[in-house]
Short mmCIF file of C-alpha atoms in Angstrom, two decimals:
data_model
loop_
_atom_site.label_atom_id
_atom_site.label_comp_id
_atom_site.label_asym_id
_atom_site.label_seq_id
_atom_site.Cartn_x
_atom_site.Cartn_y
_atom_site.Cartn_z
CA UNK A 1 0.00 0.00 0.00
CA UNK A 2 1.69 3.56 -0.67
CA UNK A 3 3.16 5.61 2.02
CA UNK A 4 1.54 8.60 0.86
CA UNK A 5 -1.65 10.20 3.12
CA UNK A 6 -5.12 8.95 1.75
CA UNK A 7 -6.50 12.40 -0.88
CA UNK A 8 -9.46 12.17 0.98
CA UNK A 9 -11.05 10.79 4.50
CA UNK A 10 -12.89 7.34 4.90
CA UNK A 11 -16.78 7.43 4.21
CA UNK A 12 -19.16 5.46 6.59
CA UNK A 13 -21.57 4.25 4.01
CA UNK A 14 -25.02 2.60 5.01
CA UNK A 15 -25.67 -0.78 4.16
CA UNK A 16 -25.64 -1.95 0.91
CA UNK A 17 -29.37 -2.57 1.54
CA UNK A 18 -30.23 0.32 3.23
CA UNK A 19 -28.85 2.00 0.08
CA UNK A 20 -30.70 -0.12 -1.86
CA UNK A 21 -33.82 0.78 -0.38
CA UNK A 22 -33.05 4.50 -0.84
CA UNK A 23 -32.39 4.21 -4.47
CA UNK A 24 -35.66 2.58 -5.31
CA UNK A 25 -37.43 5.44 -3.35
CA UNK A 26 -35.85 7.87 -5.54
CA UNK A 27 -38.21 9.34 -7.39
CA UNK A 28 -37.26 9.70 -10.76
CA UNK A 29 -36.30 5.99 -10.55
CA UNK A 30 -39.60 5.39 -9.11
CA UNK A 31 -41.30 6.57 -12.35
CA UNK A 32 -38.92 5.48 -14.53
CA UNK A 33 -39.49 2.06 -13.36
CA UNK A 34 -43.65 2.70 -13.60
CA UNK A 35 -42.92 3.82 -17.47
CA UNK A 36 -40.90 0.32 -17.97
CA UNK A 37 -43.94 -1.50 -16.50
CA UNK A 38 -46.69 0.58 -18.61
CA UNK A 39 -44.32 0.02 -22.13
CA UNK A 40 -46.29 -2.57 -24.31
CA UNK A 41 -46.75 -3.38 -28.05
CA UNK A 42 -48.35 -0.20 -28.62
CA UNK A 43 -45.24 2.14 -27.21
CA UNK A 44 -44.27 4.36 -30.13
CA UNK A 45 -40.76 6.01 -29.67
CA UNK A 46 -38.83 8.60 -32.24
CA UNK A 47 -35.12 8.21 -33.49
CA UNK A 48 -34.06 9.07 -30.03
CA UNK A 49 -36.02 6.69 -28.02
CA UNK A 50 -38.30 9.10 -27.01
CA UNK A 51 -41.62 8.67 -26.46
CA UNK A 52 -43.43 10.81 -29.49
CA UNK A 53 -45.77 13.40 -28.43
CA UNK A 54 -48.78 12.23 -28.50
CA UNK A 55 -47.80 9.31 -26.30
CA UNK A 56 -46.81 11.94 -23.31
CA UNK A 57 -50.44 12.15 -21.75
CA UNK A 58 -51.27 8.76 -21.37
CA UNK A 59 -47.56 8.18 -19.83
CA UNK A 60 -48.79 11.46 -17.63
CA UNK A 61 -51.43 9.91 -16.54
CA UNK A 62 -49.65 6.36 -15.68
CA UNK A 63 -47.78 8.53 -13.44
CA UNK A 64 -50.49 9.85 -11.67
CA UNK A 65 -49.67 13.00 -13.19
CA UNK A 66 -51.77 16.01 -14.85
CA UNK A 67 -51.52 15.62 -18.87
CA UNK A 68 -50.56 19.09 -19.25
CA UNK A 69 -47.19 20.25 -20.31
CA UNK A 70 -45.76 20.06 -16.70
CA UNK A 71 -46.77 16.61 -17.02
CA UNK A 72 -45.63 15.44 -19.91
CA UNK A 73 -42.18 17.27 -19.31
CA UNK A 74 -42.05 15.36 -16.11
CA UNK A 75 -43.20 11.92 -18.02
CA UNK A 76 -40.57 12.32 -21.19
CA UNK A 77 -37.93 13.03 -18.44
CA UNK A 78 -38.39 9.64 -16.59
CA UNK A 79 -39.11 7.68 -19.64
CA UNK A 80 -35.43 9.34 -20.72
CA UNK A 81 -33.86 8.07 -17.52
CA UNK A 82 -36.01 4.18 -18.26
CA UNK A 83 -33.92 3.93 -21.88
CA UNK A 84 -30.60 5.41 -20.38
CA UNK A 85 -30.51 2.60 -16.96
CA UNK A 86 -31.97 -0.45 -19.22
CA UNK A 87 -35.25 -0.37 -18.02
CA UNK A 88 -36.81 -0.13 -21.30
CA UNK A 89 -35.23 -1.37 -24.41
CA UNK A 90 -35.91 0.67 -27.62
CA UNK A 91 -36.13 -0.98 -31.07
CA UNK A 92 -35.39 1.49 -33.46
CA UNK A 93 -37.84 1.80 -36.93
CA UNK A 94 -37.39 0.16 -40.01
CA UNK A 95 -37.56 2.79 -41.92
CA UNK A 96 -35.71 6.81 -41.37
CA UNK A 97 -39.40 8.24 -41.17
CA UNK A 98 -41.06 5.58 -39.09
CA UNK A 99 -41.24 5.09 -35.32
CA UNK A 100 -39.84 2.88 -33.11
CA UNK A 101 -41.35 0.69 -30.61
CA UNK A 102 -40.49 0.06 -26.57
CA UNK A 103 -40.67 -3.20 -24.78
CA UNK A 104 -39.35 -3.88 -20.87
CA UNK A 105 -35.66 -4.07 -20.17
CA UNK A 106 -33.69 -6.55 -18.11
CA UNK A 107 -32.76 -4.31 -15.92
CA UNK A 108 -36.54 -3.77 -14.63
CA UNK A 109 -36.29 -7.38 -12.59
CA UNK A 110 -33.33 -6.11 -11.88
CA UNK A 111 -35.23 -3.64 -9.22
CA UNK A 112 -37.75 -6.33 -7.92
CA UNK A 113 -36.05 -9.11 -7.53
CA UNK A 114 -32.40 -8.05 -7.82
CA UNK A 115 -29.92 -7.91 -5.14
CA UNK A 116 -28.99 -4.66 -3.72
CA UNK A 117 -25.86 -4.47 -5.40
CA UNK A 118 -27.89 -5.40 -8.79
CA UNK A 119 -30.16 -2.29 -7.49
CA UNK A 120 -27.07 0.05 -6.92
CA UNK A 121 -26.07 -0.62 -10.14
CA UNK A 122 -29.14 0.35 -11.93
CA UNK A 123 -29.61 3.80 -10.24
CA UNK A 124 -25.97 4.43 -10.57
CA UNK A 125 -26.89 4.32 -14.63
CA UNK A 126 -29.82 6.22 -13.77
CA UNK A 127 -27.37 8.70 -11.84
CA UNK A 128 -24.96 9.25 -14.69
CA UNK A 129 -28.02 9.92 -16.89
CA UNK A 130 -29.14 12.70 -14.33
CA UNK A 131 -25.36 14.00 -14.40
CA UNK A 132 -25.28 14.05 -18.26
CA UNK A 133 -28.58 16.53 -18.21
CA UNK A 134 -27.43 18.59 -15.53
CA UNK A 135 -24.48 19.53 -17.49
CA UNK A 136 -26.51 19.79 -20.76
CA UNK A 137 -26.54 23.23 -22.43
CA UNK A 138 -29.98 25.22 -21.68
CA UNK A 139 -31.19 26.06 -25.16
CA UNK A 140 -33.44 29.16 -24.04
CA UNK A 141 -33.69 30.50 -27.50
CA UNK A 142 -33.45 27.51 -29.93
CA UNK A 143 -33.83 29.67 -33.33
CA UNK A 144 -30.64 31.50 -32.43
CA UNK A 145 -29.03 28.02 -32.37
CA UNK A 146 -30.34 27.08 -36.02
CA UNK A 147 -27.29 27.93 -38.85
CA UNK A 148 -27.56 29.05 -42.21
CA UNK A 149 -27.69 25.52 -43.73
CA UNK A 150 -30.69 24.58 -41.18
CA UNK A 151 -28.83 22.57 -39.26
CA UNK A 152 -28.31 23.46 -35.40
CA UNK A 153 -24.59 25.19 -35.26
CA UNK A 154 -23.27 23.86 -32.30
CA UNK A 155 -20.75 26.54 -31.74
CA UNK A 156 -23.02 29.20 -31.19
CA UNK A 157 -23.85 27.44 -27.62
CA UNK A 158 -20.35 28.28 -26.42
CA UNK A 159 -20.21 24.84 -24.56
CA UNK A 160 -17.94 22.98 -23.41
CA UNK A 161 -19.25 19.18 -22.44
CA UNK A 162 -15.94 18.44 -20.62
CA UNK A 163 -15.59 22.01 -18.32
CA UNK A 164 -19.24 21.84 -17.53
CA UNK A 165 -18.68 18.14 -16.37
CA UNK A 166 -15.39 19.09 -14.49
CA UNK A 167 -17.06 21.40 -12.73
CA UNK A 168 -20.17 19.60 -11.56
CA UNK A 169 -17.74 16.78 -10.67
CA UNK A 170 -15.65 19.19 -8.72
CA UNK A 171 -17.82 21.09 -6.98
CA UNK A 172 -19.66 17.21 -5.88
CA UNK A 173 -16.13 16.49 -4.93
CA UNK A 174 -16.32 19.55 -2.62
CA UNK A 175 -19.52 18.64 -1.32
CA UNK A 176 -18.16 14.89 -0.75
CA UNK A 177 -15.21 16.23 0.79
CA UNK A 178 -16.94 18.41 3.35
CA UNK A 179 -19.66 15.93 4.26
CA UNK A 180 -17.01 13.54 5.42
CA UNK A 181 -14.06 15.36 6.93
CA UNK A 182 -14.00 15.72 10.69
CA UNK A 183 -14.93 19.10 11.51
CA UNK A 184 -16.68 19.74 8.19
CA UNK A 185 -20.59 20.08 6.93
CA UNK A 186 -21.19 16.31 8.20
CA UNK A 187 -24.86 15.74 7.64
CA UNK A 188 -25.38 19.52 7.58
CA UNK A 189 -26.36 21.25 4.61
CA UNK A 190 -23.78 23.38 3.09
CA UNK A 191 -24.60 26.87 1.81
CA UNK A 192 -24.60 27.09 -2.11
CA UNK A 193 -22.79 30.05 -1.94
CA UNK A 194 -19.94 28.60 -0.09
CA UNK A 195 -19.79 25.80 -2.46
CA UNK A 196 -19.60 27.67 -5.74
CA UNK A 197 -16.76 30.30 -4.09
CA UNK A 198 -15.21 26.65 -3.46
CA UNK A 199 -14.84 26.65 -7.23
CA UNK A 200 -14.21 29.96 -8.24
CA UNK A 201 -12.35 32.15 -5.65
CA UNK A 202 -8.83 31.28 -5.35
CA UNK A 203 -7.33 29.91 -2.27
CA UNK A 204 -4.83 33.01 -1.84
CA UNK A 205 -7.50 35.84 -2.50
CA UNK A 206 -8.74 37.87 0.50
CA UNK A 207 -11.16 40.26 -0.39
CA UNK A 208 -13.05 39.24 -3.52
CA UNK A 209 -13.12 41.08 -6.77
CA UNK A 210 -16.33 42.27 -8.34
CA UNK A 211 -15.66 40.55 -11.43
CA UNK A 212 -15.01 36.68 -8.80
CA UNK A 213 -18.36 37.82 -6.88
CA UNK A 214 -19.98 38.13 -10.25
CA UNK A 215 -18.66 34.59 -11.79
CA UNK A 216 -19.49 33.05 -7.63
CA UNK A 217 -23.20 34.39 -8.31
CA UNK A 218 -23.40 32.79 -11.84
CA UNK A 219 -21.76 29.66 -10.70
CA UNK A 220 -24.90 29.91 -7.80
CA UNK A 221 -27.55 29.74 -10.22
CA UNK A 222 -26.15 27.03 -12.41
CA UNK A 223 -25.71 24.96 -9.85
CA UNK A 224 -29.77 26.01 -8.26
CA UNK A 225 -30.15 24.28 -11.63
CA UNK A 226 -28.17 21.29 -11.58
CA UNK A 227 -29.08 20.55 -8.21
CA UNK A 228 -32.47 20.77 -8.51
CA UNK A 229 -32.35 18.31 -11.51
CA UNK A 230 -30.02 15.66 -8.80
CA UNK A 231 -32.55 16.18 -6.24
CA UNK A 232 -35.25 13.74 -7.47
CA UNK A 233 -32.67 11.13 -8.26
CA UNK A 234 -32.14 10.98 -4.46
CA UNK A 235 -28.30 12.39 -4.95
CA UNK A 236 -29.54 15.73 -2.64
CA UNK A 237 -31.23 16.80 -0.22
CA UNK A 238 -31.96 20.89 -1.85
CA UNK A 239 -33.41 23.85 -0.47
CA UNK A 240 -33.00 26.30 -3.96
CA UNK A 241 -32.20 29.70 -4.19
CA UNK A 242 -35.47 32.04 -3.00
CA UNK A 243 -36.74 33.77 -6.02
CA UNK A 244 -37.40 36.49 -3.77
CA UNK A 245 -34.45 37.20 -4.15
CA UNK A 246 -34.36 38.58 -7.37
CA UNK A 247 -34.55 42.51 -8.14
CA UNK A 248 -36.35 41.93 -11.53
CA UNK A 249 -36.78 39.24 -13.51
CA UNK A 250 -34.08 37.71 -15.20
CA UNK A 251 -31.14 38.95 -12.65
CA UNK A 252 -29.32 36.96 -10.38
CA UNK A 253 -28.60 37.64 -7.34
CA UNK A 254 -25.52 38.86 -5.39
CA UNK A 255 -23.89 36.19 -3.14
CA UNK A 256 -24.27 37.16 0.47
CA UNK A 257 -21.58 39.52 2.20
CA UNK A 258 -23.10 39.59 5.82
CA UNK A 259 -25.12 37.68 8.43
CA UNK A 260 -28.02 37.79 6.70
CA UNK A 261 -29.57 33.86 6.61
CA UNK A 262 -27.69 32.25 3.61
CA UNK A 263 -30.25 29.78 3.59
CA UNK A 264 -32.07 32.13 1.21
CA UNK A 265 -29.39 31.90 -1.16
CA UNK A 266 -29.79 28.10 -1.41
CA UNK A 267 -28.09 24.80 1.10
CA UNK A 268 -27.64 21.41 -0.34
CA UNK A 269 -26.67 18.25 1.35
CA UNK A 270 -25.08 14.30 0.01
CA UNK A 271 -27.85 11.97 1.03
CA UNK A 272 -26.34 8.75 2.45
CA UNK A 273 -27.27 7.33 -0.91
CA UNK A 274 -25.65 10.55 -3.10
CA UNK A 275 -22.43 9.54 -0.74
CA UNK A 276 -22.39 6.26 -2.15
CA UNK A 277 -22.56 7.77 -5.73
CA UNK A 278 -20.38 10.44 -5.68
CA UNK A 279 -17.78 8.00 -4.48
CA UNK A 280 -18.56 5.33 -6.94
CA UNK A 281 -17.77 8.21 -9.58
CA UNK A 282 -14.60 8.71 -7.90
CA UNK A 283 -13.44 5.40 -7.73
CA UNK A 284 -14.31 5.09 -11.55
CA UNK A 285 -12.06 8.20 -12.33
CA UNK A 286 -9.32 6.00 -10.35
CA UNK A 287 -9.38 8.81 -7.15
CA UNK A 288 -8.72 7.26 -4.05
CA UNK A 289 -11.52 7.56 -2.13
CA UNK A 290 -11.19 5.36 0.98
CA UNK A 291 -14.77 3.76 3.01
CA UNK A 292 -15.10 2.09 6.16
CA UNK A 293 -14.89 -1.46 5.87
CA UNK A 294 -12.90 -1.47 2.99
CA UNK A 295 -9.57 -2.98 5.03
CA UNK A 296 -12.20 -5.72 7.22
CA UNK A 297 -10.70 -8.65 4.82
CA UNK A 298 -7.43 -7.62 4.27
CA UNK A 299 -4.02 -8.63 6.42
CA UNK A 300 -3.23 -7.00 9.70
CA UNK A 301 -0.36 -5.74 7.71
CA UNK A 302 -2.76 -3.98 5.18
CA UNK A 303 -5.03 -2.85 8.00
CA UNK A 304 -2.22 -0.87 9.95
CA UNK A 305 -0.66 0.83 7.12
CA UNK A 306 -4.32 1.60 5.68
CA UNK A 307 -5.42 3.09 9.46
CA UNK A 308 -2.66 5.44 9.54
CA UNK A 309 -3.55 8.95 9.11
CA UNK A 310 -7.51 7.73 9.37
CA UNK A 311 -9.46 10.10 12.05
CA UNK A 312 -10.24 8.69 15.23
CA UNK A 313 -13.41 7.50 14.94
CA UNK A 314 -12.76 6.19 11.15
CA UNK A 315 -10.22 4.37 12.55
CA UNK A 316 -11.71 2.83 15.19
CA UNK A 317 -14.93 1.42 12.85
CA UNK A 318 -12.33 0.35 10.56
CA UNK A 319 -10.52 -1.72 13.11
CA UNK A 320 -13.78 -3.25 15.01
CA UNK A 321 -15.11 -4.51 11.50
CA UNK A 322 -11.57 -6.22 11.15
CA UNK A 323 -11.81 -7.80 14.39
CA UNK A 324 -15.14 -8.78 14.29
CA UNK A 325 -14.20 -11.01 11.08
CA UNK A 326 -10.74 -12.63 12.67
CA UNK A 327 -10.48 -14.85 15.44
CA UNK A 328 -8.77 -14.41 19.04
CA UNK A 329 -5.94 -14.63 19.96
CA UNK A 330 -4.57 -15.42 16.27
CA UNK A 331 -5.65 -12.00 15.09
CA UNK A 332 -3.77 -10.56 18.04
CA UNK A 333 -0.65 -12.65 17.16
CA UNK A 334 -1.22 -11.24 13.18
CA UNK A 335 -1.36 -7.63 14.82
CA UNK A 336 1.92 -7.98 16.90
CA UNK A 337 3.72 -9.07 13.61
CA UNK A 338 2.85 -6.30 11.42
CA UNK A 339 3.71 -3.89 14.09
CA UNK A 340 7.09 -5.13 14.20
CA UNK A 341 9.97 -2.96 12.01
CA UNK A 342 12.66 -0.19 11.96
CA UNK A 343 11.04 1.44 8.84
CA UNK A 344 9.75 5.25 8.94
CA UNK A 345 6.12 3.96 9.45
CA UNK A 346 6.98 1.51 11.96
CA UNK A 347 5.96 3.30 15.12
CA UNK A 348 3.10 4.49 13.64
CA UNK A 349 1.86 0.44 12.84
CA UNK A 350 2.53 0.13 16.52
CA UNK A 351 0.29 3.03 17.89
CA UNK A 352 -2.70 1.76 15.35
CA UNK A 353 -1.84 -1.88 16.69
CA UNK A 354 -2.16 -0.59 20.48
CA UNK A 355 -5.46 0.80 19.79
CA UNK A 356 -6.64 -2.12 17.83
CA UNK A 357 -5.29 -3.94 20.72
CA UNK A 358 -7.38 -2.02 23.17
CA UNK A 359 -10.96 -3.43 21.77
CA UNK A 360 -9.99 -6.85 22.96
CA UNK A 361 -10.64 -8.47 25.50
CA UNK A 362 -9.25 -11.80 27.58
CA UNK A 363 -8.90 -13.96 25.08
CA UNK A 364 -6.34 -11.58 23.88
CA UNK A 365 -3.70 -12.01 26.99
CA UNK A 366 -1.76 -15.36 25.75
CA UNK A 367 -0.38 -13.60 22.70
CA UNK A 368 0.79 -10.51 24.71
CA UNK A 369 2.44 -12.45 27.20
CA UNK A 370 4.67 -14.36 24.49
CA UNK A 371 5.94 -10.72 23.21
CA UNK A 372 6.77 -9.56 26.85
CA UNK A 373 10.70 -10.15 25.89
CA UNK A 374 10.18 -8.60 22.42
CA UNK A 375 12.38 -5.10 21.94
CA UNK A 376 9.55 -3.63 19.76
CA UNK A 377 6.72 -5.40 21.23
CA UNK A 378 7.18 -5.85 25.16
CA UNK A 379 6.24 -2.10 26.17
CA UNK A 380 3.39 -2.01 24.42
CA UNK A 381 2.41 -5.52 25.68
CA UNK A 382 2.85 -4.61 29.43
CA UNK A 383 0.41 -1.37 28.80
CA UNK A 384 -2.15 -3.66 27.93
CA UNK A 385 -1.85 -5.72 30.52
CA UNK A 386 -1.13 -3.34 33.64
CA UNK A 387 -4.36 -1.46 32.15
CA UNK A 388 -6.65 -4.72 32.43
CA UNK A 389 -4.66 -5.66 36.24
CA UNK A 390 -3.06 -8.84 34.79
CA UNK A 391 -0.76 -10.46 37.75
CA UNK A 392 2.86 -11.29 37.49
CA UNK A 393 3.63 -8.78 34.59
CA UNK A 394 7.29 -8.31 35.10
CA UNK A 395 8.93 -5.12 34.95
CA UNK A 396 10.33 -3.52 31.83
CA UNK A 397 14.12 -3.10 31.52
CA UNK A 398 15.26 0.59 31.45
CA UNK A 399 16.05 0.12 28.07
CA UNK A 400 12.84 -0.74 26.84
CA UNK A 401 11.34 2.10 28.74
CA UNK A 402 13.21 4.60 27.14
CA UNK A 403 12.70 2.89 23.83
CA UNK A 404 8.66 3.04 24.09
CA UNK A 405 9.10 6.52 25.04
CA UNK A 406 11.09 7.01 21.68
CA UNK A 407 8.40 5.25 19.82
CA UNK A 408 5.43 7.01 20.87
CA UNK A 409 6.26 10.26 20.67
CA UNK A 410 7.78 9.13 16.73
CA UNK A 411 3.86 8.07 16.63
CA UNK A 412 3.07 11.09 17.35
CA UNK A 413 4.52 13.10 15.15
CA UNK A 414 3.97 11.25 11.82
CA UNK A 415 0.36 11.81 12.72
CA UNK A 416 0.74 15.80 13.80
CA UNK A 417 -0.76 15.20 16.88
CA UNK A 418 -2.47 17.78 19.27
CA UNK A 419 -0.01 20.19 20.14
CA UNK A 420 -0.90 20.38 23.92
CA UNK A 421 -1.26 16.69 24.29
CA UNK A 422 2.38 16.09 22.69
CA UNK A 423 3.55 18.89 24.59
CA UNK A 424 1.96 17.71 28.08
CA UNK A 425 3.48 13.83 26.82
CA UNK A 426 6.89 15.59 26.31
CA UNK A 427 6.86 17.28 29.98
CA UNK A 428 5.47 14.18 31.55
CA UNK A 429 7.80 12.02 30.38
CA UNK A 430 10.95 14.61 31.05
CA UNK A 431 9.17 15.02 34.55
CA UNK A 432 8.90 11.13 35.59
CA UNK A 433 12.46 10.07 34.32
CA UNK A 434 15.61 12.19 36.37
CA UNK A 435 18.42 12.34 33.48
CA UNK A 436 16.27 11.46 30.64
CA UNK A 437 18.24 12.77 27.75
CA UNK A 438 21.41 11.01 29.15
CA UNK A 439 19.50 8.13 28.71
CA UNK A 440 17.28 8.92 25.71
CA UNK A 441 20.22 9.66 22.93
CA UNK A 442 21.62 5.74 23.69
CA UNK A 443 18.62 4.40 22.51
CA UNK A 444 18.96 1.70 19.53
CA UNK A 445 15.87 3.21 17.47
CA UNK A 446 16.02 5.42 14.35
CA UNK A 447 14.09 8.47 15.04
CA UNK A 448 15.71 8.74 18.16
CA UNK A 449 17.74 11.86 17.08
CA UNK A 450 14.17 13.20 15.58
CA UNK A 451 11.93 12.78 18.42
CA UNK A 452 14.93 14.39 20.74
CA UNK A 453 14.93 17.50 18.42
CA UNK A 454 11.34 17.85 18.68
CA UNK A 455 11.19 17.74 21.99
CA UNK A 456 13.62 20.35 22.09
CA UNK A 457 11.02 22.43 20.33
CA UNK A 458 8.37 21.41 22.25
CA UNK A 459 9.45 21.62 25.97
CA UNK A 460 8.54 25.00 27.12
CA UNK A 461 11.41 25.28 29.92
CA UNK A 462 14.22 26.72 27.59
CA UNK A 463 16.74 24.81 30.06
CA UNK A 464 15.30 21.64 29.17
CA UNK A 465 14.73 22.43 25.44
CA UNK A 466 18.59 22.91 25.16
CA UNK A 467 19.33 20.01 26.78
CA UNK A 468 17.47 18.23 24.35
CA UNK A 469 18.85 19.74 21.41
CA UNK A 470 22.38 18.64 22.75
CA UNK A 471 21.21 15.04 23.56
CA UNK A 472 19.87 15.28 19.76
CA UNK A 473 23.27 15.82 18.21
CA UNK A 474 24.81 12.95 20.96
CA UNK A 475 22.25 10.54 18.93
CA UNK A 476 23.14 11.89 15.37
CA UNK A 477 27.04 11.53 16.10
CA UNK A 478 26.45 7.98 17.53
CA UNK A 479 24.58 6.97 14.58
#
């Protein structure tokens, strides 16, 4: 597995049925699914698989709908998304003039009596469907469009297919990103003004420019679009823009500059289900985009390495699913061998491996006792079992001591721990040991000279700090 920091934090994804269940509740998959079951003999499509105009009323009214042109717009849109996710399969006419006729696709069963992975699959079709209108060009004045030769002049549309998917893609990847990061939107909405300046003001800018506020309010109102076309595919959860808003008709409005409630201005949220398809998008594009569970049938050795810059909590799901599918004590034998090594990462395998270590329980205490002699191992091992009051736990040799103290605060660092808590670890362990540093630049580990440094920049009492620094360059001339 690479050394390199995951791109972006692990999801916790529902169930693959609970997703399921979501996905057939969408409801634009809902009706597409009603169109596949109302298709028959007498289904007349055009070229494009469309159903032909006069066909849009009755399909209306299988939807429960009105047949006026509300209704038919909303019909011909879910009989689009029936063709594009198999639902329907289109036989095209015999002729150039003629029509075409309809019948039920395979992937209709695929809804009732599928599995939920067979379900996924079909709304993830219907999904990229949704995604391919939402970054379709809006034809408001289609005679503009038409060239001298009759024929629609494409250029006049000033489109570009692959920046308008870029940027729905990227600002989705925004949304993704702050719906799972610690700290971030979570299951909060996020403000659609926030998310377009995501894609449009530059990370160095302070104040912003008229001409960035002006591209951050048109970048609002395609996306009011866009989202309100993912919305019924169950992607979103959208509140749009308030038309209020708008001084006259036709103007968009300024993004906010104050307190004033931003809701107005539009919020959107990543259902649980739009989670699961932004990341499947991801994955397809080859990003690494990491989920919870994703490690649970892998090797300790995959599991520790995977775990390593993982957030708390992520890391703690990831590591109960793993246990929960490996047997005790053998798993805790596995553990202890893939947190053995003198590599950069090594003490970092050994922190994950203490906390996996910690959701154990009895059954656990034969393999810890075998690594009590273990140079790497035994510190750890004797923290366990002083925490759970095991008897006859002998006592560690200075050496070792010294050596776990090297080793955790190496942890430490990789992972840029709290401040104050590696501060208050640096002081404590200064505080409990008389002479540490003449002890601490002997020890046989290789960040010694590293972690001695740092605590040099870390200890607040300047006659310490130095101290530290000098026992620092003891460890780099020994080496």
């Amino acid at each position: 597995m690479s050394g390199d920091r995951p791109t972006l934090p692990p999801v916790r994804l529902h169930s693959e049925a609970e997703l399921a269940r979501a996905a057939l509740a969408a409801p634009l998959l809902a009706r597409a699914a009603r169109l596949a079951r109302w298709a028959g003999p007498g289904t007349r499509v055009g070229a494009g698989g469309e159903l032909v105009e006069e066909q849009l009323p009755a399909a209306a009214e299988a939807l429960g709908l009105t047949a006026d042109d509300d209704g038919a717009a909303d019909a011909s849109e879910a009989w689009r998304i029936a063709v594009d996710a198999g639902l329907v399969d289109v036989t095209d006419a015999e002729d150039e003039d003629g029509e075409g006729t309809a019948a039920t696709g395979e992937s209709l069963a695929l809804l009732t009596s599928g599995s939920p992975q067979d379900v996924l699959t079909t709304w993830l079709d219907a999904f990229d469907a949704v995604f391919a209108d939402a970054t379709a060009p809006v034809l408001d004045d289609f005679a503009d469009l038409i060239g001298d030769d009759g024929e629609l002049d494409f250029d006049r549309l000033e489109w570009d297919p692959q920046a308008e998917a870029d940027f729905l893609e990227g600002v989705l990847g925004n949304l993704y990103l702050l719906t799972v990061t610690e700290g971030g939107a979570g299951e909060g909405p996020v403000p659609l003004p926030a998310l377009a300046a995501s894609m449009i003001v530059p990370d160095d800018m302070g104040e912003p420019t008229d001409d960035i506020l002006e591209q951050v309010s048109d970048a609002m109102m395609r996306l009011d679009d866009q989202f309100r076309l993912l919305e019924p595919i169950g992607l979103v959860e959208y509140r749009p823009v308030d038309e209020a808003l708008m001084a006259e008709e036709g103007e968009e409005p300024e993004p906010p500059v104050d307190d004033e409630d931003v809701s107005r201005y539009g919020m959107v949220r990543l259902t649980p289900l739009g989670l699961y398809g932004v990341r499947a998008r991801m994955l397809e594009a080859g990003v690494e985009a990491p989920a919870v569970g994703d490690l649970a049938d892998k090797g300790a050795d995959v599991l520790l390495d995977g775990i390593a810059y993982y957030p708390e909590a992520a890391a703690r799901a990831e590591t109960e699913q793993w246990l929960a599918g490996h047997e005790l004590p053998a798993a805790v034998r596995e553990l202890l061998a893939a947190a053995r090594g003198s590599d950069e990462r090594g003490p970092l395998r050994r922190l994950h491996c203490q906390q996996a270590l910690a959701l154990t329980g009895p059954e656990a205490e034969p393999a810890l006792r075998e690594v009590l002699d273990d140079a790497e191992l035994g510190g750890l091992a004797r923290v366990w079992l002083a925490e759970r009051g095991a008897a006859d736990v002998p006592a560690p040799p200075e050496a070792m001591v010294f050596w776990l103290a090297v080793d955790t605060i190496a942890a430490q660092l990789a992972v840029d721990g709290d401040l104050e808590e590696l501060q208050g670890l640096v002081e404590g362990l200064v505080g409990q040991h008389s002479g540490f540093f003449d002890a601490a630049w002997r020890v046989d580990h290789p960040a010694t000279a590293d972690v001695l440094e740092a605590m040099g920049r870390l200890h607040p009492d300047k006659k310490v700090a130095k101290e530290a620094r000098k026992a620092a360059f003891k460890a780099r001339s020994r080496a």
